[in-house]
Amino acid sequence: MKGHSPDRAIVPADARGSASVGVTSGTRSGLRGLAGAWRAYRRDRSSLIALVFLLMVAGASLLAPAIAPHDPSDAVTFRHAAPMSEGLVLGADGDGRDVLSRLLWGGRISLMVAVLPTLLALALSLVIGIAAGYFGRWSDHVAMRILDMVFAFPLVLLAIVIASMLSPGILTVTVAIMVALTPYITRLVRTATQSVKGLPFIEAAHAAGAGELAIVTRYVLPNVLAPALVYATTLMGFMMVVGAGLSFLGLGTQPPDADWGVMVADGRAVLRKAPHVTIIPGVMIILVSLSFAFVGDGLRDALDPRRRHR
Amino acid sequence: MSEPLLCVEGLRTSFHLEGGVLRAVNDVSFALEPGRVLGIVGESGSGKSVTALSILRLVDPPGRIEGGRIRFRGRDLLDLSEAEMEREIRGDRIGMIFQDPMTSLNPVFPVGVQIAEVVEAHQNATREESRRRAIELLGLVGIPHPEDRFSDYPHHFSGGMRQRVLIAAAIASQPDILIADEPTTALDVTIQAQILGLLGDLQRRFGTAMVLITHDLGVIATMADDVMVMYAGRAVEQGSAQDVFERPRHPYTQGLFDSLIRLDDSPHSELRPIPGNPPVPIDLPPGCSFRPRCRHAMDICGLEVPSLLPGAGRRRVACHLASAQPASPAA
Amino acid sequence: MGWFIAGRLLAAIPVLFGVSVVVFTLLHFAPGDVASVLAGPMASEAIKEAIRESLGLNRPLPVQFLKWLGNLLHGDFGTSLVYKRPVAEFIFEKFFNTALMAVSGALLACMIGITIGIFAASKAHSLFDRVTMAVTMVVGSTPLFWLGLILVLLFALTWRVFPATGMTSPVGGGGFLDVVRHLVLPAVAAAMPSAAIISRTARACMIETLGQNYIRVARAKGLRRNLILRKHAFRNALPPIATVCGLELAFLLTGVFFVEVVFAWPGLGNALYYAIIAHDIPTVQAAVLLIALSFVVINLAVDVLNAWLDPRIRVSTARQGGR
């Protein structure tokens, strides 16, 4: 473990390397635990700002049909109008479409690609990881050998290959990222499960006559969920970058839909005349991806009882 | 009485933490004469280690030396530049060994290299000369087959052997002063005696003055010429070891002796530990910090910090009781 | 040490076998019928069937796999469906071009990252430290494809310092300096996020090491601050830093995928990209396999390097033999 204030993890590094696991001993009662976690979270200003920003972006994207000034696929003015001209706050792209409206609509896809596959991978990983880590023996061996092979492929390459096997689209990106990500979260869940398994309260539950299923759902899962959720949150930003990358390559979102990766790709053609078409969606990707990292960090501190009271 | 080699006056070292200012060393003064051993005793957190680190100016932020003077051979160490401290003082005129030999050697370099680098840094020696000197030092601190052991790594050595290596590095430049900060705390009891014996031998052989920091009164009794007892960042009693051991005058010092097992105790006599715990010196209440645990606490103890009053000879005691009635209060 | 390396090499063999299984199966189920691609759109079903027969595509899957693996071991990667010539003829040149960029990017990233990291750690919590760490945080989460475009915008379109695309100039190009000129922008783009991550790791490791007891001992010995930083601290912080550098090099092998596409660099990533679009399965298989192989080899090399850097592993075996 690194010093007293662990370095703020950078998303891609985490996704490529392994993650450390902080396991809490014992379970906390639901609501009071959540309230305490929220109080702890609130104290870290950067995480709070990141959360507010994320919620604002998500809200604006959800409301895109209502608040977007134009149809994202309609040419509304002459080509590549500069920002703050022609009545368009963020200008127009190479086809004369309103960048702001496209940004709002694209945010729906980009945010979904960040969140949905990661949550699906999280659910899948909890099942595989706990099965391997808790029940152990041959299921553990088999799962770990398979993971070893998957780890031989860089995450991005795996996502690209999977995406290339399916017909391009949002569903493809979701599946590709989910499959590529699952081994990483599974590894963390398995490690966390193994350390929880050795703790005294599991033995106490056994002694009290609790069934295996009850132990897993009531004692193992809550303790494994926290680190896994933190890891998943930290990964969401990176997955947004990966998803945008797939779309940039043409393997993801297809016209007439557009996410922020497609918007960057569209900007290539008019890079010199209208750089804002490329710059704006890229900046959004960076800001949102950073925010996920900050939120994940704040969550980690808030869910860790050892760090909560400082 | 000879001229003191090291003279610390009114030293104040504080740590500025979020919870307040921790006054780790609060107005401490003492002198060390050539060739003598000064023992600094106190519980953990009493400020004895920070006192030692302050002498070499090795206190890291958020800690800071905030006042006082450290006079050494006619110069105030607090006036020297960092480069002068590196070149002329640390490891050269003043050597230091630390508490935990297991983590005090760099695991990735052979032990000989870690001694030779001191010679190279301070004595303008070539690589070969410093290597020979390091081997000689390894032999001096009692490591068998020093030539063979030169290129061994720390993980090949036991804790006691590592402390010997660290002592060799600390005396490589034949310093005037050796500061030993709890040199035996982390070691097995049998090894403790060997290391203390080695330190005593080297100290007598080279006439090195020594500051020996410990919480073990037995170590002080066998090694020290003079004693300083520290409590919550302050020196509460100073004097020659013999004086202090025969007639402890501060209630804290008396409490320390009462809590010891002595060989001449009858098997049925009770140990009397000092009740309570030492305070953390953040935002201390006014008055004597030992008052809450003191058997003899008086009204004035809650109002004024007792000053360290000179007694007979070098004897100094910081206790209102001692200033009120010069005779032993425990009588 | 020798046993350690041998053990790691042995452990890599099942992984490599697994890699080939994964590559084969993944792409066996890829869309697009190889036979129809080869035969062309106008071909009759009988011709397609004949092609399937000649390629062994109608035999059981394990048989096909073993044949494919056997061919691989003989250096036969199959025939590209697009170029209609053996994949082995061109894939290694592409691989070299990718390696050229990935390695120069990784070297650049290591040099910049480690320097910044050490400097920031030695001035921890200073203004310099705060600013650089904020910058590395942002750069570390910047998409490579976007970063590449921004560099093109700045240094190729606006200031025209470096060429935007390709590996050599179309006219009179091809010399060493020409390649270097073309290499600068993509290598820098590839290196920047990695440099950011390496610098953060280097800083964290250095700060942790600087808090160790042996550093305080080194200071008490009167060693100069610079020497302590360079010798005592850096040497101990090196293993995790080397690990991250290795991970970054491995990541760059795929990260350059985007960079190669943006800068039209004729490497493996670009070849893979166009092969995917054209459903050129043998080329995709070869490219993916080469990248995965390099990934395994780099991880192995990092393991061995770390073992060598740790005297507890390096020396203990030597001593057992020696005494």
mmCIF file of N, CA, C and O in Angstrom, chain B residues 203-264:
data_model
loop_
_atom_site.group_PDB
_atom_site.id
_atom_site.type_symbol
_atom_site.label_atom_id
_atom_site.label_comp_id
_atom_site.label_asym_id
_atom_site.label_seq_id
_atom_site.Cartn_x
_atom_site.Cartn_y
_atom_site.Cartn_z
ATOM 1 N N GLN B 203 33.114 3.511 21.798
ATOM 2 C CA GLN B 203 33.065 4.841 22.395
ATOM 3 C C GLN B 203 34.325 5.086 23.230
ATOM 4 O O GLN B 203 34.957 6.133 23.134
ATOM 5 N N ARG B 204 34.714 4.078 24.025
ATOM 6 C CA ARG B 204 35.912 4.241 24.864
ATOM 7 C C ARG B 204 37.168 4.252 23.994
ATOM 8 O O ARG B 204 38.057 5.059 24.186
ATOM 9 N N ARG B 205 37.193 3.392 22.987
ATOM 10 C CA ARG B 205 38.397 3.230 22.176
ATOM 11 C C ARG B 205 38.712 4.497 21.401
ATOM 12 O O ARG B 205 39.856 4.904 21.291
ATOM 13 N N PHE B 206 37.706 5.135 20.829
ATOM 14 C CA PHE B 206 37.951 6.323 20.012
ATOM 15 C C PHE B 206 37.650 7.612 20.757
ATOM 16 O O PHE B 206 37.769 8.696 20.197
ATOM 17 N N GLY B 207 37.228 7.511 22.014
ATOM 18 C CA GLY B 207 36.919 8.708 22.777
ATOM 19 C C GLY B 207 35.769 9.491 22.190
ATOM 20 O O GLY B 207 35.691 10.718 22.311
ATOM 21 N N THR B 208 34.850 8.804 21.519
ATOM 22 C CA THR B 208 33.712 9.470 20.912
ATOM 23 C C THR B 208 32.694 9.837 21.985
ATOM 24 O O THR B 208 32.423 9.047 22.880
ATOM 25 N N ALA B 209 32.167 11.048 21.888
ATOM 26 C CA ALA B 209 31.054 11.385 22.766
ATOM 27 C C ALA B 209 29.801 10.737 22.207
ATOM 28 O O ALA B 209 29.696 10.528 21.004
ATOM 29 N N MET B 210 28.844 10.432 23.085
ATOM 30 C CA MET B 210 27.675 9.716 22.584
ATOM 31 C C MET B 210 26.401 10.261 23.210
ATOM 32 O O MET B 210 26.370 10.591 24.387
ATOM 33 N N VAL B 211 25.374 10.391 22.354
ATOM 34 C CA VAL B 211 24.042 10.665 22.866
ATOM 35 C C VAL B 211 23.259 9.373 22.695
ATOM 36 O O VAL B 211 23.077 8.898 21.584
ATOM 37 N N LEU B 212 22.861 8.778 23.834
ATOM 38 C CA LEU B 212 22.200 7.481 23.781
ATOM 39 C C LEU B 212 20.741 7.666 24.186
ATOM 40 O O LEU B 212 20.458 8.075 25.305
ATOM 41 N N ILE B 213 19.865 7.385 23.233
ATOM 42 C CA ILE B 213 18.445 7.584 23.505
ATOM 43 C C ILE B 213 17.794 6.247 23.779
ATOM 44 O O ILE B 213 17.996 5.283 23.033
ATOM 45 N N THR B 214 17.037 6.164 24.858
ATOM 46 C CA THR B 214 16.440 4.883 25.203
ATOM 47 C C THR B 214 15.256 5.099 26.133
ATOM 48 O O THR B 214 15.086 6.172 26.699
ATOM 49 N N HIS B 215 14.422 4.073 26.229
ATOM 50 C CA HIS B 215 13.390 4.134 27.252
ATOM 51 C C HIS B 215 13.728 3.164 28.374
ATOM 52 O O HIS B 215 12.954 2.942 29.282
ATOM 53 N N ASP B 216 14.933 2.606 28.284
ATOM 54 C CA ASP B 216 15.344 1.538 29.183
ATOM 55 C C ASP B 216 16.336 2.084 30.210
ATOM 56 O O ASP B 216 17.482 2.382 29.894
ATOM 57 N N LEU B 217 15.881 2.194 31.474
ATOM 58 C CA LEU B 217 16.755 2.761 32.498
ATOM 59 C C LEU B 217 17.967 1.878 32.751
ATOM 60 O O LEU B 217 19.037 2.372 33.098
ATOM 61 N N GLY B 218 17.806 0.568 32.505
ATOM 62 C CA GLY B 218 18.932 -0.334 32.705
ATOM 63 C C GLY B 218 20.075 -0.006 31.754
ATOM 64 O O GLY B 218 21.246 -0.027 32.136
ATOM 65 N N VAL B 219 19.724 0.338 30.515
ATOM 66 C CA VAL B 219 20.739 0.705 29.529
ATOM 67 C C VAL B 219 21.472 1.956 29.986
ATOM 68 O O VAL B 219 22.705 2.045 29.936
ATOM 69 N N ILE B 220 20.700 2.934 30.493
ATOM 70 C CA ILE B 220 21.307 4.165 30.979
ATOM 71 C C ILE B 220 22.282 3.858 32.115
ATOM 72 O O ILE B 220 23.407 4.357 32.153
ATOM 73 N N ALA B 221 21.827 2.975 33.021
ATOM 74 C CA ALA B 221 22.646 2.680 34.195
ATOM 75 C C ALA B 221 23.993 2.108 33.799
ATOM 76 O O ALA B 221 25.017 2.462 34.378
ATOM 77 N N THR B 222 24.016 1.239 32.760
ATOM 78 C CA THR B 222 25.294 0.636 32.400
ATOM 79 C C THR B 222 26.141 1.529 31.505
ATOM 80 O O THR B 222 27.351 1.407 31.498
ATOM 81 N N MET B 223 25.516 2.421 30.730
ATOM 82 C CA MET B 223 26.266 3.137 29.697
ATOM 83 C C MET B 223 26.524 4.615 29.987
ATOM 84 O O MET B 223 27.557 5.142 29.592
ATOM 85 N N ALA B 224 25.564 5.300 30.634
ATOM 86 C CA ALA B 224 25.606 6.760 30.580
ATOM 87 C C ALA B 224 26.401 7.385 31.716
ATOM 88 O O ALA B 224 26.450 6.857 32.827
ATOM 89 N N ASP B 225 27.047 8.528 31.385
ATOM 90 C CA ASP B 225 27.675 9.344 32.414
ATOM 91 C C ASP B 225 26.673 10.369 32.938
ATOM 92 O O ASP B 225 26.637 10.675 34.109
ATOM 93 N N ASP B 226 25.889 10.933 31.990
ATOM 94 C CA ASP B 226 24.897 11.941 32.362
ATOM 95 C C ASP B 226 23.532 11.493 31.870
ATOM 96 O O ASP B 226 23.437 10.703 30.944
ATOM 97 N N VAL B 227 22.499 12.038 32.492
ATOM 98 C CA VAL B 227 21.148 11.643 32.128
ATOM 99 C C VAL B 227 20.279 12.870 31.913
ATOM 100 O O VAL B 227 20.435 13.883 32.600
ATOM 101 N N MET B 228 19.394 12.809 30.925
ATOM 102 C CA MET B 228 18.345 13.810 30.796
ATOM 103 C C MET B 228 17.033 13.032 30.699
ATOM 104 O O MET B 228 16.883 12.153 29.845
ATOM 105 N N VAL B 229 16.074 13.333 31.558
ATOM 106 C CA VAL B 229 14.777 12.673 31.528
ATOM 107 C C VAL B 229 13.807 13.596 30.819
ATOM 108 O O VAL B 229 13.706 14.783 31.147
ATOM 109 N N MET B 230 13.125 13.089 29.817
ATOM 110 C CA MET B 230 12.182 13.939 29.069
ATOM 111 C C MET B 230 10.755 13.484 29.293
ATOM 112 O O MET B 230 10.472 12.293 29.429
ATOM 113 N N TYR B 231 9.870 14.457 29.334
ATOM 114 C CA TYR B 231 8.435 14.159 29.453
ATOM 115 C C TYR B 231 7.644 15.178 28.644
ATOM 116 O O TYR B 231 7.795 16.389 28.851
ATOM 117 N N ALA B 232 6.832 14.722 27.716
ATOM 118 C CA ALA B 232 5.977 15.583 26.899
ATOM 119 C C ALA B 232 6.741 16.751 26.285
ATOM 120 O O ALA B 232 6.294 17.892 26.303
ATOM 121 N N GLY B 233 7.918 16.448 25.734
ATOM 122 C CA GLY B 233 8.654 17.467 24.997
ATOM 123 C C GLY B 233 9.576 18.325 25.843
ATOM 124 O O GLY B 233 10.319 19.150 25.319
ATOM 125 N N ARG B 234 9.536 18.146 27.147
ATOM 126 C CA ARG B 234 10.410 18.954 27.997
ATOM 127 C C ARG B 234 11.380 18.078 28.765
ATOM 128 O O ARG B 234 11.098 16.910 29.040
ATOM 129 N N ALA B 235 12.529 18.674 29.126
ATOM 130 C CA ALA B 235 13.446 17.992 30.010
ATOM 131 C C ALA B 235 12.947 18.226 31.424
ATOM 132 O O ALA B 235 12.728 19.375 31.820
ATOM 133 N N VAL B 236 12.687 17.151 32.184
ATOM 134 C CA VAL B 236 12.189 17.360 33.545
ATOM 135 C C VAL B 236 13.268 17.164 34.594
ATOM 136 O O VAL B 236 13.159 17.671 35.700
ATOM 137 N N GLU B 237 14.321 16.422 34.241
ATOM 138 C CA GLU B 237 15.393 16.239 35.213
ATOM 139 C C GLU B 237 16.689 15.957 34.481
ATOM 140 O O GLU B 237 16.713 15.208 33.509
ATOM 141 N N GLN B 238 17.750 16.625 34.930
ATOM 142 C CA GLN B 238 19.059 16.392 34.323
ATOM 143 C C GLN B 238 20.095 16.260 35.419
ATOM 144 O O GLN B 238 19.933 16.813 36.497
ATOM 145 N N GLY B 239 21.164 15.560 35.134
ATOM 146 C CA GLY B 239 22.246 15.452 36.089
ATOM 147 C C GLY B 239 23.143 14.300 35.750
ATOM 148 O O GLY B 239 22.945 13.633 34.731
ATOM 149 N N SER B 240 24.143 14.063 36.609
ATOM 150 C CA SER B 240 24.994 12.917 36.346
ATOM 151 C C SER B 240 24.177 11.660 36.613
ATOM 152 O O SER B 240 23.270 11.660 37.453
ATOM 153 N N ALA B 241 24.523 10.600 35.922
ATOM 154 C CA ALA B 241 23.727 9.381 36.027
ATOM 155 C C ALA B 241 23.680 8.903 37.474
ATOM 156 O O ALA B 241 22.631 8.495 37.983
ATOM 157 N N GLN B 242 24.822 9.004 38.128
ATOM 158 C CA GLN B 242 24.891 8.511 39.497
ATOM 159 C C GLN B 242 23.931 9.292 40.395
ATOM 160 O O GLN B 242 23.137 8.709 41.145
ATOM 161 N N ASP B 243 23.984 10.621 40.296
ATOM 162 C CA ASP B 243 23.102 11.482 41.096
ATOM 163 C C ASP B 243 21.639 11.125 40.879
ATOM 164 O O ASP B 243 20.881 10.932 41.822
ATOM 165 N N VAL B 244 21.260 11.091 39.603
ATOM 166 C CA VAL B 244 19.853 10.905 39.281
ATOM 167 C C VAL B 244 19.383 9.526 39.745
ATOM 168 O O VAL B 244 18.284 9.381 40.267
ATOM 169 N N PHE B 245 20.242 8.520 39.590
ATOM 170 C CA PHE B 245 19.824 7.189 39.988
ATOM 171 C C PHE B 245 19.728 7.058 41.502
ATOM 172 O O PHE B 245 18.842 6.385 42.020
ATOM 173 N N GLU B 246 20.652 7.733 42.197
ATOM 174 C CA GLU B 246 20.630 7.600 43.656
ATOM 175 C C GLU B 246 19.522 8.437 44.271
ATOM 176 O O GLU B 246 18.850 8.006 45.194
ATOM 177 N N ARG B 247 19.350 9.658 43.747
ATOM 178 C CA ARG B 247 18.341 10.538 44.347
ATOM 179 C C ARG B 247 17.473 11.177 43.274
ATOM 180 O O ARG B 247 17.606 12.357 42.968
ATOM 181 N N PRO B 248 16.584 10.387 42.660
ATOM 182 C CA PRO B 248 15.690 11.001 41.672
ATOM 183 C C PRO B 248 14.806 12.022 42.378
ATOM 184 O O PRO B 248 14.256 11.732 43.434
ATOM 185 N N ARG B 249 14.654 13.228 41.798
ATOM 186 C CA ARG B 249 13.926 14.265 42.509
ATOM 187 C C ARG B 249 12.620 14.622 41.824
ATOM 188 O O ARG B 249 11.720 15.132 42.458
ATOM 189 N N HIS B 250 12.521 14.372 40.531
ATOM 190 C CA HIS B 250 11.248 14.687 39.875
ATOM 191 C C HIS B 250 10.287 13.513 40.092
ATOM 192 O O HIS B 250 10.698 12.354 39.967
ATOM 193 N N PRO B 251 9.025 13.786 40.418
ATOM 194 C CA PRO B 251 8.086 12.674 40.650
ATOM 195 C C PRO B 251 8.012 11.723 39.469
ATOM 196 O O PRO B 251 7.811 10.519 39.652
ATOM 197 N N TYR B 252 8.208 12.226 38.241
ATOM 198 C CA TYR B 252 8.164 11.342 37.073
ATOM 199 C C TYR B 252 9.347 10.380 37.083
ATOM 200 O O TYR B 252 9.210 9.182 36.857
ATOM 201 N N THR B 253 10.537 10.902 37.353
ATOM 202 C CA THR B 253 11.720 10.055 37.420
ATOM 203 C C THR B 253 11.551 9.008 38.513
ATOM 204 O O THR B 253 11.854 7.819 38.320
ATOM 205 N N GLN B 254 11.017 9.457 39.645
ATOM 206 C CA GLN B 254 10.783 8.513 40.736
ATOM 207 C C GLN B 254 9.811 7.431 40.297
ATOM 208 O O GLN B 254 10.016 6.247 40.574
ATOM 209 N N GLY B 255 8.777 7.863 39.581
ATOM 210 C CA GLY B 255 7.795 6.893 39.085
ATOM 211 C C GLY B 255 8.435 5.882 38.151
ATOM 212 O O GLY B 255 8.137 4.692 38.210
ATOM 213 N N LEU B 256 9.351 6.350 37.301
ATOM 214 C CA LEU B 256 10.045 5.437 36.390
ATOM 215 C C LEU B 256 10.805 4.379 37.172
ATOM 216 O O LEU B 256 10.777 3.192 36.841
ATOM 217 N N PHE B 257 11.493 4.796 38.226
ATOM 218 C CA PHE B 257 12.262 3.826 39.014
ATOM 219 C C PHE B 257 11.343 2.871 39.748
ATOM 220 O O PHE B 257 11.623 1.689 39.861
ATOM 221 N N ASP B 258 10.204 3.399 40.252
ATOM 222 C CA ASP B 258 9.291 2.549 41.004
ATOM 223 C C ASP B 258 8.667 1.474 40.122
ATOM 224 O O ASP B 258 8.230 0.442 40.604
ATOM 225 N N SER B 259 8.576 1.776 38.828
ATOM 226 C CA SER B 259 7.921 0.799 37.951
ATOM 227 C C SER B 259 8.899 -0.242 37.425
ATOM 228 O O SER B 259 8.557 -1.054 36.582
ATOM 229 N N LEU B 260 10.137 -0.179 37.905
ATOM 230 C CA LEU B 260 11.131 -1.161 37.453
ATOM 231 C C LEU B 260 11.167 -2.357 38.378
ATOM 232 O O LEU B 260 10.910 -2.252 39.576
ATOM 233 N N ILE B 261 11.525 -3.528 37.840
ATOM 234 C CA ILE B 261 11.837 -4.665 38.698
ATOM 235 C C ILE B 261 13.318 -4.583 39.021
ATOM 236 O O ILE B 261 14.143 -4.402 38.114
ATOM 237 N N ARG B 262 13.652 -4.655 40.300
ATOM 238 C CA ARG B 262 15.071 -4.644 40.630
ATOM 239 C C ARG B 262 15.479 -5.992 41.198
ATOM 240 O O ARG B 262 14.685 -6.686 41.825
ATOM 241 N N LEU B 263 16.750 -6.285 41.002
ATOM 242 C CA LEU B 263 17.254 -7.566 41.499
ATOM 243 C C LEU B 263 17.154 -7.659 43.011
ATOM 244 O O LEU B 263 16.905 -8.709 43.573
ATOM 245 N N ASP B 264 17.347 -6.502 43.682
ATOM 246 C CA ASP B 264 17.358 -6.571 45.136
ATOM 247 C C ASP B 264 15.967 -6.423 45.752
ATOM 248 O O ASP B 264 15.809 -6.339 46.949
#
